[in-house]
Short mmCIF file of C-alpha atoms in Angstrom, two decimals:
data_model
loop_
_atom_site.label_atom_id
_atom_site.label_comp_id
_atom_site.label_asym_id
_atom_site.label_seq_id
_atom_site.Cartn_x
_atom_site.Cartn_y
_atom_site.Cartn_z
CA UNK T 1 98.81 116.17 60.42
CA UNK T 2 98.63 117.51 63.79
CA UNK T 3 101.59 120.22 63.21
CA UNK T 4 104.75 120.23 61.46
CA UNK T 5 108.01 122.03 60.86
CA UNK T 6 109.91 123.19 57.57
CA UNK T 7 113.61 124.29 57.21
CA UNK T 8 113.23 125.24 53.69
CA UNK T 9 117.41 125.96 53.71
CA UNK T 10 118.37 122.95 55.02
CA UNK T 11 115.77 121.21 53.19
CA UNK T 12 114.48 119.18 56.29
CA UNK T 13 110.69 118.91 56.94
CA UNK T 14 108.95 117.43 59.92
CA UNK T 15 105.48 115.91 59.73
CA UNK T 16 103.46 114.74 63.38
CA UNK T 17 100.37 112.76 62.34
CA UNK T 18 96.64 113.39 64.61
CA UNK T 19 96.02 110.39 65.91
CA UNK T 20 96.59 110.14 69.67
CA UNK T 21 100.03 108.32 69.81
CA UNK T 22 101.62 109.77 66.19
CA UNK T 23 104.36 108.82 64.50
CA UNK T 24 106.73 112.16 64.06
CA UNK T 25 108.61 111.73 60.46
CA UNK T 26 111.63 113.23 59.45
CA UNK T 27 111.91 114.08 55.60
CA UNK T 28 114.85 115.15 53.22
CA UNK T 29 113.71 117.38 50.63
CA UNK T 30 116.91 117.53 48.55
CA UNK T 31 116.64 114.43 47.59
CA UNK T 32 114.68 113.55 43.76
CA UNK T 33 111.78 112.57 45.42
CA UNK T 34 111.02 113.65 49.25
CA UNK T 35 112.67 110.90 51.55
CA UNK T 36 111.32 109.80 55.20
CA UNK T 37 115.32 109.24 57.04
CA UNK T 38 113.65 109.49 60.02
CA UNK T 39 111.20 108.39 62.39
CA UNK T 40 109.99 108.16 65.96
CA UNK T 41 106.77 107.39 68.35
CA UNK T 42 105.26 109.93 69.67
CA UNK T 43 103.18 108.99 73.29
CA UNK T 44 100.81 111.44 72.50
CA UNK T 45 99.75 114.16 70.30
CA UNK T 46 101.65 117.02 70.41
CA UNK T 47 100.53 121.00 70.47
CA UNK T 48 103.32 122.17 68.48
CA UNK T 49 107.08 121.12 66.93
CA UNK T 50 109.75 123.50 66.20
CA UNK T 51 113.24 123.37 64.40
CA UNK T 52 116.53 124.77 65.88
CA UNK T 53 118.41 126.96 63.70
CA UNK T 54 120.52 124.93 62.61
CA UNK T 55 118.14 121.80 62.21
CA UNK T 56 120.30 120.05 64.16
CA UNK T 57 117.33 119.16 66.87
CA UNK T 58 113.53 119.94 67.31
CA UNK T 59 111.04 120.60 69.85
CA UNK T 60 108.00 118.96 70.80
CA UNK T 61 105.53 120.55 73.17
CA UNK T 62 102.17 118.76 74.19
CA UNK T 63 100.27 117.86 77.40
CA UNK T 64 102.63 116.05 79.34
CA UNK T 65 105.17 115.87 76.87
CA UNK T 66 108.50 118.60 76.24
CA UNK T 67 111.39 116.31 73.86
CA UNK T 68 113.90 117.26 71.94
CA UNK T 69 114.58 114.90 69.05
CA UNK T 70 118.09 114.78 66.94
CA UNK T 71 117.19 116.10 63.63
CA UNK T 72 120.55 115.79 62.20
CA UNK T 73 120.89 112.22 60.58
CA UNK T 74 121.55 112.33 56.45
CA UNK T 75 119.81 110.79 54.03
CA UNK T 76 120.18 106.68 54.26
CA UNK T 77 118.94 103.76 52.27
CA UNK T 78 116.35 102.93 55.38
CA UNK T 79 114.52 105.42 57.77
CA UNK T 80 116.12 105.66 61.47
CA UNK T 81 114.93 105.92 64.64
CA UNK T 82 115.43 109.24 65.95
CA UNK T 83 116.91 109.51 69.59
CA UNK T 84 114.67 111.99 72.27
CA UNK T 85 115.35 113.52 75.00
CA UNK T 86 112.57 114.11 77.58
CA UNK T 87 112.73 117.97 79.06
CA UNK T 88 109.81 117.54 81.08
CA UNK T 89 111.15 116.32 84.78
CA UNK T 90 110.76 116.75 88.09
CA UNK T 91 107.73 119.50 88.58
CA UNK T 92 106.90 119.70 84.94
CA UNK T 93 106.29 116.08 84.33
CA UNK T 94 102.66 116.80 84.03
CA UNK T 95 102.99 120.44 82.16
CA UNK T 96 100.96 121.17 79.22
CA UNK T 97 103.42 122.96 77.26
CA UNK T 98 101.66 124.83 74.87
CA UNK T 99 104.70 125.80 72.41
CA UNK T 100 108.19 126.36 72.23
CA UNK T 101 110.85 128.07 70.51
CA UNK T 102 115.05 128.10 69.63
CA UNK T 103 117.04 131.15 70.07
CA UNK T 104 118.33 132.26 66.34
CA UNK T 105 121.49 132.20 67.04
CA UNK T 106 123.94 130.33 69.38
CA UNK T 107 123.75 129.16 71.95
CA UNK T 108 120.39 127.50 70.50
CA UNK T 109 118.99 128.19 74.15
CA UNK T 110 115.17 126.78 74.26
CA UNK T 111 112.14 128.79 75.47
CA UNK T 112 108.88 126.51 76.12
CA UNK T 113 105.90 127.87 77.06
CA UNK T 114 103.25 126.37 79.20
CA UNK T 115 99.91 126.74 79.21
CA UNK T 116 99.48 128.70 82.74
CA UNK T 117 101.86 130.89 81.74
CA UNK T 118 105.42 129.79 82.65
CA UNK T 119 108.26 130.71 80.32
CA UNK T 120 110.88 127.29 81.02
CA UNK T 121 114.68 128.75 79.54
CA UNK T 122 116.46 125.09 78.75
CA UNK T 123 120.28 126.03 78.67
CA UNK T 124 121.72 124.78 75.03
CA UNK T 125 123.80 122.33 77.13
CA UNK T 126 121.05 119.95 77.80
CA UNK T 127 120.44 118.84 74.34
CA UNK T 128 121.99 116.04 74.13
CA UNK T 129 120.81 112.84 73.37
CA UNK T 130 121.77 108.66 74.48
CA UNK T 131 124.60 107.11 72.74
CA UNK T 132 127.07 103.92 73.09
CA UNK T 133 130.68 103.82 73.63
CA UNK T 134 132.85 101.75 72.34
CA UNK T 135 132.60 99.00 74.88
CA UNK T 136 128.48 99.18 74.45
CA UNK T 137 128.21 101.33 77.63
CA UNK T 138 125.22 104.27 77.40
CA UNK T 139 127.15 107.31 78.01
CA UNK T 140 125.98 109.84 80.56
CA UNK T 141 123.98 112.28 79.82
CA UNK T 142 124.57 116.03 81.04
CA UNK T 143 121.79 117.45 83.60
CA UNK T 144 118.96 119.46 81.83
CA UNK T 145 119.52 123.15 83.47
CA UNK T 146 116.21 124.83 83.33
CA UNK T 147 115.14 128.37 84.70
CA UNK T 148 111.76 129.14 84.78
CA UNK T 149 109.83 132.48 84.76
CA UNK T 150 106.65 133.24 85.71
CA UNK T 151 105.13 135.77 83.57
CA UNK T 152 101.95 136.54 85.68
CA UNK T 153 100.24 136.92 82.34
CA UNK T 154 97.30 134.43 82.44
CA UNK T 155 97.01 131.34 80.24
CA UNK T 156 99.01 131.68 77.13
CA UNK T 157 99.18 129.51 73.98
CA UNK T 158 102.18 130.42 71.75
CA UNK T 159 105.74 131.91 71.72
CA UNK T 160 107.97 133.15 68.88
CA UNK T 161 110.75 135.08 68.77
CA UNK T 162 114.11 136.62 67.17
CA UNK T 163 117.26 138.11 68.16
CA UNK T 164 116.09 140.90 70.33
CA UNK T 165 113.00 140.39 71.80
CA UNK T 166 110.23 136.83 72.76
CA UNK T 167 106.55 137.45 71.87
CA UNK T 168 103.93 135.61 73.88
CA UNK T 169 100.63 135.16 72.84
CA UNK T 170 97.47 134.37 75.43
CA UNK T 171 94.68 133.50 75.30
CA UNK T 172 92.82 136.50 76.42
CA UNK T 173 93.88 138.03 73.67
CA UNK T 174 97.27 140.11 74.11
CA UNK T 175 100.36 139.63 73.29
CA UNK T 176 103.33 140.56 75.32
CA UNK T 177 107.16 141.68 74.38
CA UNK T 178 109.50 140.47 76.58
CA UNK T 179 113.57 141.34 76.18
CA UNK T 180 115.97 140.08 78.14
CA UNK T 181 118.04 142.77 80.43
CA UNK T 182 121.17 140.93 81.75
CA UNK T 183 119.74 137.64 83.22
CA UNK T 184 116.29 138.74 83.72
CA UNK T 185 113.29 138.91 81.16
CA UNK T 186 111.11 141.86 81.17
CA UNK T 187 108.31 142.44 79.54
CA UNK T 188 108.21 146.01 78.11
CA UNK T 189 105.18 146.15 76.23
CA UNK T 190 102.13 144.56 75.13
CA UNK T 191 98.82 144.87 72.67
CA UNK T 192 95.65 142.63 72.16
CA UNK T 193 92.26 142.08 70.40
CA UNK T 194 90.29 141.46 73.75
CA UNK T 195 88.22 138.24 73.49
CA UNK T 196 90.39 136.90 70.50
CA UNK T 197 92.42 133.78 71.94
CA UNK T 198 96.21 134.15 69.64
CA UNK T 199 96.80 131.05 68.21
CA UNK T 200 99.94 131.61 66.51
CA UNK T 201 102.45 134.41 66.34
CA UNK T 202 105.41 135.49 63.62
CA UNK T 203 107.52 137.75 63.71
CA UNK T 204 109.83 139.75 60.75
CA UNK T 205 111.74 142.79 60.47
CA UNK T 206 109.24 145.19 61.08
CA UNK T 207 106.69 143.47 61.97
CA UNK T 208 104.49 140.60 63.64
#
């Protein structure tokens, strides 16, 4: 695999495999044996995939490629096609997002991370994904709001966080603490192993 997800809860797993245009599968765990319900092909390999909360959706972050793919189908007698949604646009259409993450609780806001060190906030609004009326007409889709921050940190590589504060990881080393005050994000503290690029970052209770 190049990366994957698990919602251990929900019972929901997502698998990306590491050849340059993967497939991204979709697996129910509660079944007797694990089940495949869903599938879709990537354009490239991805950095990173993440799970909202609620496993309703997940996020895909690569070189040129941010999508959000519906996660919440059920178990069926034949694997589906998931529907995307391309985040990505205008200015960004090029990013290298490096890794993303869902707020923990509503609204399931999005923070993606690029590699240069722009923090993109997707509003929960934008997920939403292509579907048919009842006369076969695509319905239209609302606009994807995006605010993005600069964090003047360097290059970074990963993002995690909970329902207080965002940790970003870079790739000198450090790792900043950002909260949000109001409608601004501040970082308020940082620490590092100098000459140690982070490569991943969790974060519990008590500690990270």
């Amino acid at each position: 695999f190049s990366c994957l997800d698990l919602n251990y809860k929900a019972g929901k797993l997502i698998t990306i495999g590491n050849d340059l245009t993967p497939f991204l599968l979709l697996w129910d765990l509660t079944q007797p044996r694990p089940a495949c319900i869903g599938y879709y092909h990537l354009p490239s390999k991805p950095d990173h995939v993440y799970f909202s909360t609620d496993t309703n959706f997940a996020i895909v972050s690569g070189s040129k490629l941010l999508k959000a793919v519906d996660t919440s189908i059920s178990y069926a007698s034949q694997p589906t096609v998931l529907r995307t949604r391309n985040f990505n646009i205008g200015k960004y259409k090029s990013a290298h997002f490096v890794s993303s993450a869902v707020a923990a609780k509503p609204p399931y806001n999005i923070y993606s991370l690029t590699e240069n060190g722009t923090l993109c906030i997707i509003d929960s609004t934008s997920v939403a994904f292509p579907s048919k009326s009842k006369n076969g007409t695509i319905r239209s889709l609302p606009p994807v709001l995006m605010t993005p921050i600069n964090l003047n940190s360097g290059d970074t590589s990963s993002i995690v966080l909970d329902r207080k504060i965002i940790l970003v990881g870079t790739t000198s080393g450090s790792i900043l603490a950002i909260k949000k005050d109001g409608e601004e994000h501040k970082i308020f503290g940082s620490f590092s192993s100098e000459g140690k690029k982070v490569l991943a970052i969790g974060i519990a209770n008590r500690i990270i």
